[in-house]
XYZ file of C-alpha atoms in Angstrom:
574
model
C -21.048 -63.622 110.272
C -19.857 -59.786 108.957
C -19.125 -58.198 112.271
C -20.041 -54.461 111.607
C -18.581 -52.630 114.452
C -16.667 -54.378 116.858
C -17.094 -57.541 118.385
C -15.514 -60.012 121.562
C -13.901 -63.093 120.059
C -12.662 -66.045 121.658
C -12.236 -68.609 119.046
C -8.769 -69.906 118.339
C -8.171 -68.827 115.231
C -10.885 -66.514 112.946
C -10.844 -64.039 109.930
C -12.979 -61.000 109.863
C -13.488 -59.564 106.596
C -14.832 -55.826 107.956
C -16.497 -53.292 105.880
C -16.854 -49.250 107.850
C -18.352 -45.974 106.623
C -17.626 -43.157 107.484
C -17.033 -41.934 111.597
C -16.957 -45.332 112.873
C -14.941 -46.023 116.166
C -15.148 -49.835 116.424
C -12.949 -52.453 119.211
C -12.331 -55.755 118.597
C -11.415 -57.396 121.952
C -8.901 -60.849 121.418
C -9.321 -63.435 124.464
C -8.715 -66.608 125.192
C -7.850 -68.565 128.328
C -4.643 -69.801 126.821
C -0.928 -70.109 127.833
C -0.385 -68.808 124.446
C 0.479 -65.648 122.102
C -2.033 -63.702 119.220
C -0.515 -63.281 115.875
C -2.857 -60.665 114.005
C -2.809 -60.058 110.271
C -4.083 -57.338 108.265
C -4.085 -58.713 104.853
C -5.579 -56.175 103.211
C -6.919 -52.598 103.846
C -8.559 -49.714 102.254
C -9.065 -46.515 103.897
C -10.552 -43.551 102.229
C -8.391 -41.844 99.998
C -5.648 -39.365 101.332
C -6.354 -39.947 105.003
C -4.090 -39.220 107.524
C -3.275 -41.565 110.620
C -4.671 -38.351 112.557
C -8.138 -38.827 111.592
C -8.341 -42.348 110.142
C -6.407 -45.607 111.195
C -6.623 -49.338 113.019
C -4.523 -49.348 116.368
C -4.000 -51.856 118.500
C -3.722 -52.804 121.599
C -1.465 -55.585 123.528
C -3.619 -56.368 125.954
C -7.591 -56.277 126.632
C -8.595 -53.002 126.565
C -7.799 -49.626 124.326
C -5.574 -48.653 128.005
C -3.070 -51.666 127.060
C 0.280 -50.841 125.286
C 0.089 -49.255 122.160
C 1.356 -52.376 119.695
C 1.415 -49.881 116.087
C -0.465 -48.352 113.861
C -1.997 -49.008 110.684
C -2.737 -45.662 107.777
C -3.490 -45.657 104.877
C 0.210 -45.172 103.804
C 1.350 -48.224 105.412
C 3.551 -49.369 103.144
C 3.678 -52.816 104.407
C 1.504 -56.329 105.471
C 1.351 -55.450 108.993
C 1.815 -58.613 111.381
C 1.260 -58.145 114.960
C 1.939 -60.003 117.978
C 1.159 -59.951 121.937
C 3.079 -60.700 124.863
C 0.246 -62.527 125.891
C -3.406 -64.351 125.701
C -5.359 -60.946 124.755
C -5.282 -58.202 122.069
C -7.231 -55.507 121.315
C -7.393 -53.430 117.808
C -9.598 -49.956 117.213
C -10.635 -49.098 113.657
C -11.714 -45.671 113.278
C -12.421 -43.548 110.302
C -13.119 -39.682 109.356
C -15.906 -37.858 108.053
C -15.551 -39.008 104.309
C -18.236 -40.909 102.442
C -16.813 -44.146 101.575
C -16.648 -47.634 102.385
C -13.789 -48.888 103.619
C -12.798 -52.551 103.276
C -10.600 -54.776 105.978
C -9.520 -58.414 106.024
C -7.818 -59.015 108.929
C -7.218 -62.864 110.603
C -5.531 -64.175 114.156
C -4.669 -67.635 115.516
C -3.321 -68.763 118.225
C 0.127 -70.007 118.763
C 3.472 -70.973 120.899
C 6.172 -68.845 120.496
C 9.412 -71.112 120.014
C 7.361 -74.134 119.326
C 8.676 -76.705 116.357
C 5.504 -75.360 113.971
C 7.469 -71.745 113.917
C 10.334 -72.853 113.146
C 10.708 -71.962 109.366
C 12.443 -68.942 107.623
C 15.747 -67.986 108.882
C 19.360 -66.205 107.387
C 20.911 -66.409 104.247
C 24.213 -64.805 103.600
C 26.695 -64.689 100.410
C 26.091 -63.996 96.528
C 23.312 -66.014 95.428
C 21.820 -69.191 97.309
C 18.175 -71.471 97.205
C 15.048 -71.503 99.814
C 11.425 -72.827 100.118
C 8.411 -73.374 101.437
C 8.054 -75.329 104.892
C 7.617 -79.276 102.947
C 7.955 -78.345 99.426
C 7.038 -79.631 97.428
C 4.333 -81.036 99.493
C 1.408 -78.149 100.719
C 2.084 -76.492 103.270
C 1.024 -76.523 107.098
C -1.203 -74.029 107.568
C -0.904 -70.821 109.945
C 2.617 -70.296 109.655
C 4.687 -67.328 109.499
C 7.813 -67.129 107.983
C 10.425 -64.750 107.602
C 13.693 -64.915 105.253
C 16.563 -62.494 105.746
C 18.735 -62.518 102.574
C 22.662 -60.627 102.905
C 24.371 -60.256 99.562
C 27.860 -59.096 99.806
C 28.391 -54.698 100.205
C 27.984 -52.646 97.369
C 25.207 -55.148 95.829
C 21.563 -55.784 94.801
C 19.825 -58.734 95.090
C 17.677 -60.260 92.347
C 15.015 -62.614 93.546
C 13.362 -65.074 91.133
C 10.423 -67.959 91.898
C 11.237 -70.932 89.780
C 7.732 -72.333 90.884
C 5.189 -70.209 92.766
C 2.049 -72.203 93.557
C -0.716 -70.265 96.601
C -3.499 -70.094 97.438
C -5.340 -67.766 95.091
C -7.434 -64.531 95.735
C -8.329 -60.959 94.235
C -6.218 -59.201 97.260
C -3.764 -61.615 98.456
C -6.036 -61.772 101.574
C -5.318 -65.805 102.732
C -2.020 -67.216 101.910
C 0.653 -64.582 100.312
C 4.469 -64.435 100.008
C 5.647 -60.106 100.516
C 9.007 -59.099 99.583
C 10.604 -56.161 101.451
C 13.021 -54.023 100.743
C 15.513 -53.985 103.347
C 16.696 -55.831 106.236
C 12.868 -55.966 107.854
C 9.098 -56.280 107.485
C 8.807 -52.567 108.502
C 11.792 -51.494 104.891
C 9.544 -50.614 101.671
C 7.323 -53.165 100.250
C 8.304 -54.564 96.956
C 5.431 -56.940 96.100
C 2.622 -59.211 97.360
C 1.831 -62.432 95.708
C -0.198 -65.304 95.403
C -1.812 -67.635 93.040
C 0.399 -69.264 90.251
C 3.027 -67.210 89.262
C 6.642 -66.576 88.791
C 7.622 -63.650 90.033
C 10.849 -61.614 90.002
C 11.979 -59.071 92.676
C 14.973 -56.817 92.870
C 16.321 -54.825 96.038
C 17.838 -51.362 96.227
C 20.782 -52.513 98.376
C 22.285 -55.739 99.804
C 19.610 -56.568 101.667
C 15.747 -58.170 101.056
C 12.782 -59.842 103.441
C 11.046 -62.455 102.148
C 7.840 -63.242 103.944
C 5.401 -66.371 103.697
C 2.032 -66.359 105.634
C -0.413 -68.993 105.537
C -4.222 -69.553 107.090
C -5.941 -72.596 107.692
C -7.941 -72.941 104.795
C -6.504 -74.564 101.696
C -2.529 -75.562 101.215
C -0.685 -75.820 97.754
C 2.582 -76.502 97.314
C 4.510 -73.482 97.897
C 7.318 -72.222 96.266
C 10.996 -72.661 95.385
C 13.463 -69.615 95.184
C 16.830 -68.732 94.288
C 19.011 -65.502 94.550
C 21.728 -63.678 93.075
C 23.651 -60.456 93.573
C 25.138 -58.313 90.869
C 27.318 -55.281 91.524
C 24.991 -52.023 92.099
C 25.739 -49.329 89.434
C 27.657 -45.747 90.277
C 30.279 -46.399 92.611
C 31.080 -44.053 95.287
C 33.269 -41.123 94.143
C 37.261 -41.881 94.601
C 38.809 -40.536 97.926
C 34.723 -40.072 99.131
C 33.643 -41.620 101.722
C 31.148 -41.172 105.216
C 32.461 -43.153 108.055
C 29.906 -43.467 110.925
C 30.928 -44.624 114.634
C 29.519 -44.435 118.173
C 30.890 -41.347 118.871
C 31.201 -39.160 115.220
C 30.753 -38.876 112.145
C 33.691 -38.134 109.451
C 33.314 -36.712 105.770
C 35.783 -36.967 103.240
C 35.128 -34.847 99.734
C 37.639 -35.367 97.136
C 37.949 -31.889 95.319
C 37.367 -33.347 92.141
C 33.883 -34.528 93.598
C 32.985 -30.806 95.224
C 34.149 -29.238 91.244
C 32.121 -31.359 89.664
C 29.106 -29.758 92.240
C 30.476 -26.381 91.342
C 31.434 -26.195 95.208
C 34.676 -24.175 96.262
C 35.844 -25.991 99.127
C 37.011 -22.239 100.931
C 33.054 -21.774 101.634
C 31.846 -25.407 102.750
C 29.557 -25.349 106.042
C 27.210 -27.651 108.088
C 23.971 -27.141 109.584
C 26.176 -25.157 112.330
C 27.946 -22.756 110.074
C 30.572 -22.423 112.921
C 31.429 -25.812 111.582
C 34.137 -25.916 108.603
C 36.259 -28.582 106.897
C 39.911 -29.003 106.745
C 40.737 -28.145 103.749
C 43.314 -30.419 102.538
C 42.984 -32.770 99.251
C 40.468 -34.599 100.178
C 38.379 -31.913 102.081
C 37.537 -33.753 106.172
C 34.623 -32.707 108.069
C 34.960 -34.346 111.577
C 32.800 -33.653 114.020
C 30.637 -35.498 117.555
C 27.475 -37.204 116.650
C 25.779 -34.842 118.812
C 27.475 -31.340 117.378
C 27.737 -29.286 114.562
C 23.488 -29.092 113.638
C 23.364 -32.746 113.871
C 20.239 -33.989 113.354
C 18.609 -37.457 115.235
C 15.441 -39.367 114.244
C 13.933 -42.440 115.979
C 12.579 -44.026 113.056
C 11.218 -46.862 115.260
C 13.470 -49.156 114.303
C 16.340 -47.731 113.483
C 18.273 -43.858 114.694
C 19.615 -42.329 112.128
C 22.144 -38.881 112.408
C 21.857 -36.639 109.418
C 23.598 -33.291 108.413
C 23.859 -31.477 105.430
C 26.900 -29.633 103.771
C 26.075 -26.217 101.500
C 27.768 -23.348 100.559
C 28.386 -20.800 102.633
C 26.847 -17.256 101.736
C 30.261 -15.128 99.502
C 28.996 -11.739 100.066
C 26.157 -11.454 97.209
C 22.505 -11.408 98.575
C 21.103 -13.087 95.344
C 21.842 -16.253 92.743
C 19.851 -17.502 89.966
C 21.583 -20.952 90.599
C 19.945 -24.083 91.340
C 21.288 -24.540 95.376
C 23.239 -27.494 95.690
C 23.934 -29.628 98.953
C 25.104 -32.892 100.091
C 23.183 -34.765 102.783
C 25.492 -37.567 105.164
C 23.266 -40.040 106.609
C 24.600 -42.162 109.230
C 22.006 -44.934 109.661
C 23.186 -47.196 113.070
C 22.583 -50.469 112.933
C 23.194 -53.784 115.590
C 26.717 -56.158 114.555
C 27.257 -54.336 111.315
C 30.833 -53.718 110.463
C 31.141 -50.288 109.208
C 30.630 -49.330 105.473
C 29.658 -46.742 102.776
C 26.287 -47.631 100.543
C 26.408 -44.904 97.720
C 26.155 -41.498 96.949
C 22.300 -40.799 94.976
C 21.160 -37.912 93.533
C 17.253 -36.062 94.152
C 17.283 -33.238 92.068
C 20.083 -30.683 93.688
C 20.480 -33.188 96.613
C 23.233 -35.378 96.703
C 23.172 -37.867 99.274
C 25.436 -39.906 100.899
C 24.479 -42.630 103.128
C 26.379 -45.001 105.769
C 25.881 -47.344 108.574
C 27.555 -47.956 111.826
C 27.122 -49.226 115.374
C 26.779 -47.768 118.419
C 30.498 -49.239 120.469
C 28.780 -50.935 123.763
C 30.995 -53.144 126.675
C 30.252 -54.356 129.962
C 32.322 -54.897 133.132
C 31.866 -56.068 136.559
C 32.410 -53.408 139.460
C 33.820 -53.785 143.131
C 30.876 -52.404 144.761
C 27.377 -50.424 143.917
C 29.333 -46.852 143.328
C 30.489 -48.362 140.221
C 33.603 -46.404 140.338
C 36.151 -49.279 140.351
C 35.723 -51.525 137.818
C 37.516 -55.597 137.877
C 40.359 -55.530 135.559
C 41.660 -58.904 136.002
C 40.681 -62.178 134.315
C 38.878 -64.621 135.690
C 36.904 -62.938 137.937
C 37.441 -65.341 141.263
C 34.448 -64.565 143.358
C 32.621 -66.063 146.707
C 29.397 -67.880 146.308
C 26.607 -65.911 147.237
C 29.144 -62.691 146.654
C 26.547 -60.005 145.102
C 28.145 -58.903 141.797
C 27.947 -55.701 139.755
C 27.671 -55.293 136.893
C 27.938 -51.847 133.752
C 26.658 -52.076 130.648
C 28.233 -48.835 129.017
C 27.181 -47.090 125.626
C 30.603 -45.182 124.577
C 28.743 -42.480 123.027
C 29.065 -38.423 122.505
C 25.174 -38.569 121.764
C 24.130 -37.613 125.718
C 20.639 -37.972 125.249
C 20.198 -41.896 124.496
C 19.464 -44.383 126.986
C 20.587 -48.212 127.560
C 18.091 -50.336 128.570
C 19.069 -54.328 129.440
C 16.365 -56.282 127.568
C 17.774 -60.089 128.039
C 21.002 -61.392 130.371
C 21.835 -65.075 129.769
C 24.662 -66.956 131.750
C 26.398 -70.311 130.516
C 29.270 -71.777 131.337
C 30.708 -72.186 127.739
C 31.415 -68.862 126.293
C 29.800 -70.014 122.956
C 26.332 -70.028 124.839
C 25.414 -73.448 123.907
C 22.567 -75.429 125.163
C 22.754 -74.764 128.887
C 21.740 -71.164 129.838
C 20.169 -69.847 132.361
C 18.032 -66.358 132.463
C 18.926 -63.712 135.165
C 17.048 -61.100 133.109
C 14.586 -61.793 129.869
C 12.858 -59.306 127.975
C 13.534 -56.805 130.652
C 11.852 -58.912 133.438
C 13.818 -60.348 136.371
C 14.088 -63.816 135.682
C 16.562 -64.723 138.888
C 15.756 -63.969 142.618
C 18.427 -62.224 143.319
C 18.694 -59.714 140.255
C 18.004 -55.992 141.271
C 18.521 -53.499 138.066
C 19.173 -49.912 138.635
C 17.639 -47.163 137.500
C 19.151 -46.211 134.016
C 21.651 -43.343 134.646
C 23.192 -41.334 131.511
C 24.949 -43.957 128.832
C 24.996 -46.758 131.950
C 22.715 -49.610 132.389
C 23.111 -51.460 135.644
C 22.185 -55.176 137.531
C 23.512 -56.665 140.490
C 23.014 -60.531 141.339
C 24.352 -63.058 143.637
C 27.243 -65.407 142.043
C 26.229 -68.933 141.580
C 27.729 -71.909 139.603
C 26.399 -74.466 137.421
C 26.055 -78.400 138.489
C 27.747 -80.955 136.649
C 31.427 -79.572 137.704
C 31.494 -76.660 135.025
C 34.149 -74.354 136.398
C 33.328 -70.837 134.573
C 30.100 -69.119 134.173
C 30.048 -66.435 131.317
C 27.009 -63.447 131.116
C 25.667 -62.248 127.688
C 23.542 -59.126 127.746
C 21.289 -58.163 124.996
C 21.192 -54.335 124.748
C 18.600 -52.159 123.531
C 20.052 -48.242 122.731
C 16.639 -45.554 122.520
C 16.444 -41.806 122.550
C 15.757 -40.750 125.848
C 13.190 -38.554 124.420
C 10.927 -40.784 122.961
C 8.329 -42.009 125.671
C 7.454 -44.826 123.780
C 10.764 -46.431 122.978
C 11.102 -50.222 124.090
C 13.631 -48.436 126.531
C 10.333 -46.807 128.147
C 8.083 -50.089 128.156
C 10.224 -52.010 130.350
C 9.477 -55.791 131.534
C 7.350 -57.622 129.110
C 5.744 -60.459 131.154
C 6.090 -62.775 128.240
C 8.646 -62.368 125.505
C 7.572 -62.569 122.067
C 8.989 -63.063 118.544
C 10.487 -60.079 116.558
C 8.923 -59.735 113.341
C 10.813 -56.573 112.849
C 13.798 -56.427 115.342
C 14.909 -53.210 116.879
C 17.957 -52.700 114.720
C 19.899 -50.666 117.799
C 19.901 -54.329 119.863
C 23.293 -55.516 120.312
C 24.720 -57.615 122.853
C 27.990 -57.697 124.736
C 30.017 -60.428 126.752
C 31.446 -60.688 130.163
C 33.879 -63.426 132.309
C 34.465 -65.786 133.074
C 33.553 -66.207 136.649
C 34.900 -68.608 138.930
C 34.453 -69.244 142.893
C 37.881 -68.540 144.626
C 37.500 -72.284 146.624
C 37.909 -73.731 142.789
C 40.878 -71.456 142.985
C 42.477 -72.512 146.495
C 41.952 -76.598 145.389
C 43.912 -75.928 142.280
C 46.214 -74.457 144.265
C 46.255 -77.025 147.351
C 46.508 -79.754 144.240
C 49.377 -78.251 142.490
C 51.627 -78.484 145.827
C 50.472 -81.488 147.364
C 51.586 -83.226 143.628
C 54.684 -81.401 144.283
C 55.625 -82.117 147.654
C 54.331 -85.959 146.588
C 56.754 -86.015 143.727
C 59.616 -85.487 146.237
C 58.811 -88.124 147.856
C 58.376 -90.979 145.376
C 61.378 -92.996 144.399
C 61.308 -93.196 140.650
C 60.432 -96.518 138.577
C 63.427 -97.929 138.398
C 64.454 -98.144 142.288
C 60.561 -99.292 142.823
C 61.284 -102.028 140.155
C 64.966 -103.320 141.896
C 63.173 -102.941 145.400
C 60.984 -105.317 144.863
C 62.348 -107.693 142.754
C 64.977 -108.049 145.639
C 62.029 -108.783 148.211
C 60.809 -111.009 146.000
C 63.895 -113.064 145.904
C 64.671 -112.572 149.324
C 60.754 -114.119 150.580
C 61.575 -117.084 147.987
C 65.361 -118.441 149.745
C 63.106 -118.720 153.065
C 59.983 -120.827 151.820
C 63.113 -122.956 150.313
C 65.046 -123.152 153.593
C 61.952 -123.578 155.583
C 60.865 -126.776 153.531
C 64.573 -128.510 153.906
C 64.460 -128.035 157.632
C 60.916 -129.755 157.362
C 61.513 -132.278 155.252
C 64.601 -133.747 157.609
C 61.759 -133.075 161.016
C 58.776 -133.954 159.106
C 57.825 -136.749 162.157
C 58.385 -134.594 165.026
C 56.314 -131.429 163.166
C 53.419 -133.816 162.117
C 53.168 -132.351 158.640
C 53.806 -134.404 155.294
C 56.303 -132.635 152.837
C 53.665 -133.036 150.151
C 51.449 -130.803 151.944
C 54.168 -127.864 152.992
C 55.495 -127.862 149.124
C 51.641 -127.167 148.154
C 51.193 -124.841 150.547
C-alpha cells in the first residue's frame, strides 16, 4: 500500500509513508465530495543532502490540479512541521527531486475536517509570567486528529521557559504520528525548537517573549497527553541607557547614547546610513530620524511578517585603507498586528551589532459622502436612510508608497463589542452581502460601498469591523494578490500585518425624527397635565359630590316609595 509516485486518493483520512530516488516528479491529487476542508501533514522528511528548493522540494497545491494556488513549499531547510490547509474539498502536493543518488524518505498524513467545528476547538492564548495548559481531556487519551496550537506572551524584555511535568505520546523513531513541536516565536512558521513524542519530560526555552506550542494527533492510538507549565525570567543584557529604536507607520527613529557609539570606537561626527546623504543630529544622545521609505531603507516580505532594515557605519575620514575590524549597527523594525510599540535588545554577530524593534502599521477607517471619497463624515452617529448606499475608506497612514491594503473580512453588529450577533458584508475577501461592491485598491486606500440596513429585534446602532491585511505591492503572491477565498480557512500561521479597525455607529434618521417627535410630544403633554395633587382633590370632591345625591335620591324615595313602585330595600342595594 507504498504509493511510489503519485497517486488519486479519496479516503477520508490516510497516511502515506513515500520513499523517491532520484528525478522523480510525482502528484498526489486530494478529493473528496465533501462540504469540508484538507488538513495535510508532513511529519517527517528527508531530502538529499544540501538541496536547494530550486531543484528539490514538495509543493502544493489548494485545489485539484498543479494550476491551483500555490499553498507553500517544503526544502530541505524547512525549519519547521509544515501543516497545510485548503479552502476547500481538494488538494494537490508535487514531490520532486534532483539528480542525486539517494533515497529520500516522506511521511506525510490528511483527514478531513470542519473548520470551526467543537472537535477544533483546543489550543488558544496565554498571556502573563508563568501559567498551566494541557492536552484536550487530560488526563484521559486524547481524541484523535486534532490540531492544536498554543500561543504563550510573557511580559517584554523576557524568555519563556517551558517544562512538561508529564509527557505521555504516542511513540515512534521520527515523531511521524502523534508529536507536540515547540516554536520559537509568535507562529508555526518562527524557528523550531523541538519535536517530541513518546514518554518524556522535556524542557524548552525561547529567545524572546514569545513561544508556539503545537499538539497533532492521528487516528491511530491515544495516550494521555501532557501537562505543562511556564515561566518567564528577565532576558540577560539590557538595552544600552539612552538607546533605543522606535518603529511606527510612518518612520523609524534611532537614538545612540555616545557612551554606546565610544564603546564601538564610533565618532559620532562621521555616522551615516545606507544613504550617506543621511546623518544624525548630533546631540547627546546622537537621533537618526528618517521615513520608512528613505534614507537606503531596506523592505522584505518575509511571508509573514515586513520588516524595514538599515544599517549605520562610519563614514569614510579621508584614508583609503584600515586594518580595523569594520563595525556597524543594524536597526530592524519588524511590524507586527495590535502590538504596542517596544525595543527587544541589542545582540552582537561578530562586528554586527544589532538592534531590533517592532511596531504597527497606524490604519483607520471612515465613511465618505459619496464615491469621490473626498469628503469624509465627521460627525457621530452617522444618521443615514435605509437603503442609503454608504462609503466607506480603509486608510494605511503610511510614508512606505509601495504597500497595498487589501479588506480580507467586514463584520457588522449592533453592539460595538461584536458579540454574538454579526453579520458578514465581506469574509475572507469574498462578498458576503448583495449589495457590497469593493473598489479597486488605489495607493494606501482600500474601498467598499453597501446599502445601510438595520438589525431586527429593535437594536438601534449597527457598528462595522474590518479586518485588514497590509502587503507589498510588489509581491504577486501576497494574500493582497489572491483575493476572495471561496471558503475561509483556519490560520495556522496568521499574517502578522492583519489588523482590524472600527467604524459607527450607524443609525436610520426616522429613529432620529421619533426621538425627536417623542421628546416634544412628552413636553407639550407635560404642560398639559395638572400635577398629583390637584388630580387627587379633583376627584375626591366628585366623589363626595356623586355620594350627597344617591343620599338625597333615596330620602325622596323612601317618603314616594308607593307611587314609584320600588321597595327602599331594593334602591339602598342598588
Amino acid at each position: 500500500g507504498v504509493p511510489h509516485c503519485g497517486a488519486s486518493l479519496h479516503e477520508p483520512n490516510k497516511a502515506l509513508r513515500i520513499e523517491l530516488n532520484a528525478n522523480a516528479n510525482c502528484t498526489w491529487q486530494i478529493q473528496r465530495n465533501a462540504n469540508q476542508t484538507i488538513r495535510l501533514i508532513f511529519s517527517h522528511f528527508k531530502f538529499a543532502p544540501s538541496s536547494s528548493c530550486e531543484t528539490e522540494s514538495i509543493k502544493v497545491f489548494d485545489g485539484p490540479s498543479t494550476d491551483s494556488p500555490l499553498l507553500g513549499q517544503v526544502c530541505e531547510d524547512t525549519d519547521a512541521v509544515p501543516v497545510m490547509e485548503s479552502s476547500s474539498h481538494s488538494l494537490t502536493f508535487l514531490i520532486t527531486t534532483n539528480s542525486v543518488a539517494f533515497t529520500r524518505n516522506f511521511f506525510v498524513y490528511y483527514y478531513f475536517f470542519s473548520p470551526g467545528s467543537r472537535t477544533e476547538n483546543c489550543g488558544g492564548e496565554l498571556t502573563g509570567p508563568n501559567g498551566t495548559f494541557s492536552s484536550p481531556n487530560y488526563p484521559a487519551p486524547y481524541p484523535a486528529f486534532r490540531y492544536c496550537v498554543w500561543h504563550i506572551q510573557a511580559p517584554k524584555n523576557s524568555k519563556i521557559n517551558l517544562q512538561f511535568q508529564d509527557f505521555f505520546l504516542e511513540l515512534d523513531r521520527n515523531c511521524q504520528l502523534d508529536f507536540t513541536a515547540v516554536y520559537d516565536g509568535p507562529t508555526t512558521n518562527s524557528g523550531l525548537l523541538g519535536k517530541v513524542c513518546g514518554r518524556a519530560q522535556p524542557t524548552f526555552e525561547s529567545s524572546s517573549n514569545v513561544m508556539a506550542v503545537v499538539l497533532s494527533t492521528d487516528d491511530t492510538n491515544s495516550y494521555r497527553g501532557f501537562s505543562a507549565q511556564y515561566s518567564s525570567a528577565p532576558l540577560p543584557g539590557p538595552v544600552e541607557p539612552n538607546t533605543t529604536l522606535t518603529c511606527s507607520s510612518d518612520s523609524m527613529r534611532i537614538v545612540l547614547s555616545k557612551s554606546y557609539l565610544a564603546s564601538l570606537g564610533f565618532s559620532e561626527a562621521h555616522l551615516q546610513l545606507n544613504d550617506p546623504s543621511c546623518r544624525p543630529v548630533v546631540t547627546d544622545p546622537v537621533i537618526f530620524s528618517f521615513p520608512l521609505a528613505s534614507c537606503g531603507t531596506i523592505k522584505k516580505d518575509e511571508g509573514h511578517s515586513i520588516t524595514y532594515s538599515n544599517t549605520i557605519s562610519l563614514a569614510p575620514a579621508g584614508s583609503s585603507i584600515t586594518r580595523q575590524k569594520s563595525t556597524e549597527i543594524t536597526a530592524e523594525c519588524r511590524m507586527k498586528s495590535n502590538e504596542t510599540l517596544e525595543v527587544i535588545y541589542i545582540t552582537k554577530t561578530n562586528a554586527i551589532q544589532h538592534m531590533t524593534a517592532r511596531g504597527r502599521y497606524n490604519v483607520s477607517m471612515a465613511f465618505y459622502e459619496s464615491d469621490l471619497f473626498s469628503k469624509p463624515i465627521h460627525y457621530s452617529p452617522y444618521y443615514v436612510d435605509l437603503n442609503q448606499t454608504l462609503f466607506a475608506e480603509v486608510t494605511l497612514h503610511s510614508t512606505d508608497p509601495n504597500l497595498q491594503v487589501f479588506i480580507d473580512t467586514c463584520t457588522a453588529s449592533p453592539q460595538p463589542e461584536f458579540g454574538s450577533l454579526t453579520y458578514d458584508l465581506i469574509r475572507s475577501g469574498c462578498n458576503k452581502d448583495d449589495t457590497v461592491v469593493t473598489y479597486p485598491a488605489f495607493e494606501n486606500h482600500g474601498r467598499f460601498k453597501f446599502r445601510a440596513f438595520r438589525f431586527l429585534r429593535s437594536f438601534p446602532s449597527v457598528y462595522l469591523q474590518c479586518d485588514v491585511v497590509i502587503c507589498d505591492s510588489n509581491n504577486t503572491d501576497s494574500r493582497c494578490a489572491r483575493g476572495c477565498i471561496s471558503r475561509q480557512k483556519r490560520d495556522i500561521s496568521p499574517y502578522t500585518w492583519k489588523t482590524n479597525t472600527v467604524a459607527g455607529p450607524i443609525r436610520l434618521k426616522r429613529d432620529l425624527r421619533a426621538a425627536e417627535y417623542s421628546e416634544s410630544l412628552t413636553e407639550a403633554e407635560a404642560e398639559k397635565t395638572p400635577n398629583l395633587q390637584q388630580y387627587n382633590f379633583y376627584t375626591l370632591a366628585f366623589v363626595v359630590l356623586i355620594s350627597n345625591i344617591l343620599i338625597v335620591v333615596a330620602v325622596i324615595l323612601k317618603h314616594h316609595k308607593h307611587q314609584a313602585g320600588y321597595s327602599y330595600q331594593n334602591i339602598q342595594s342598588s
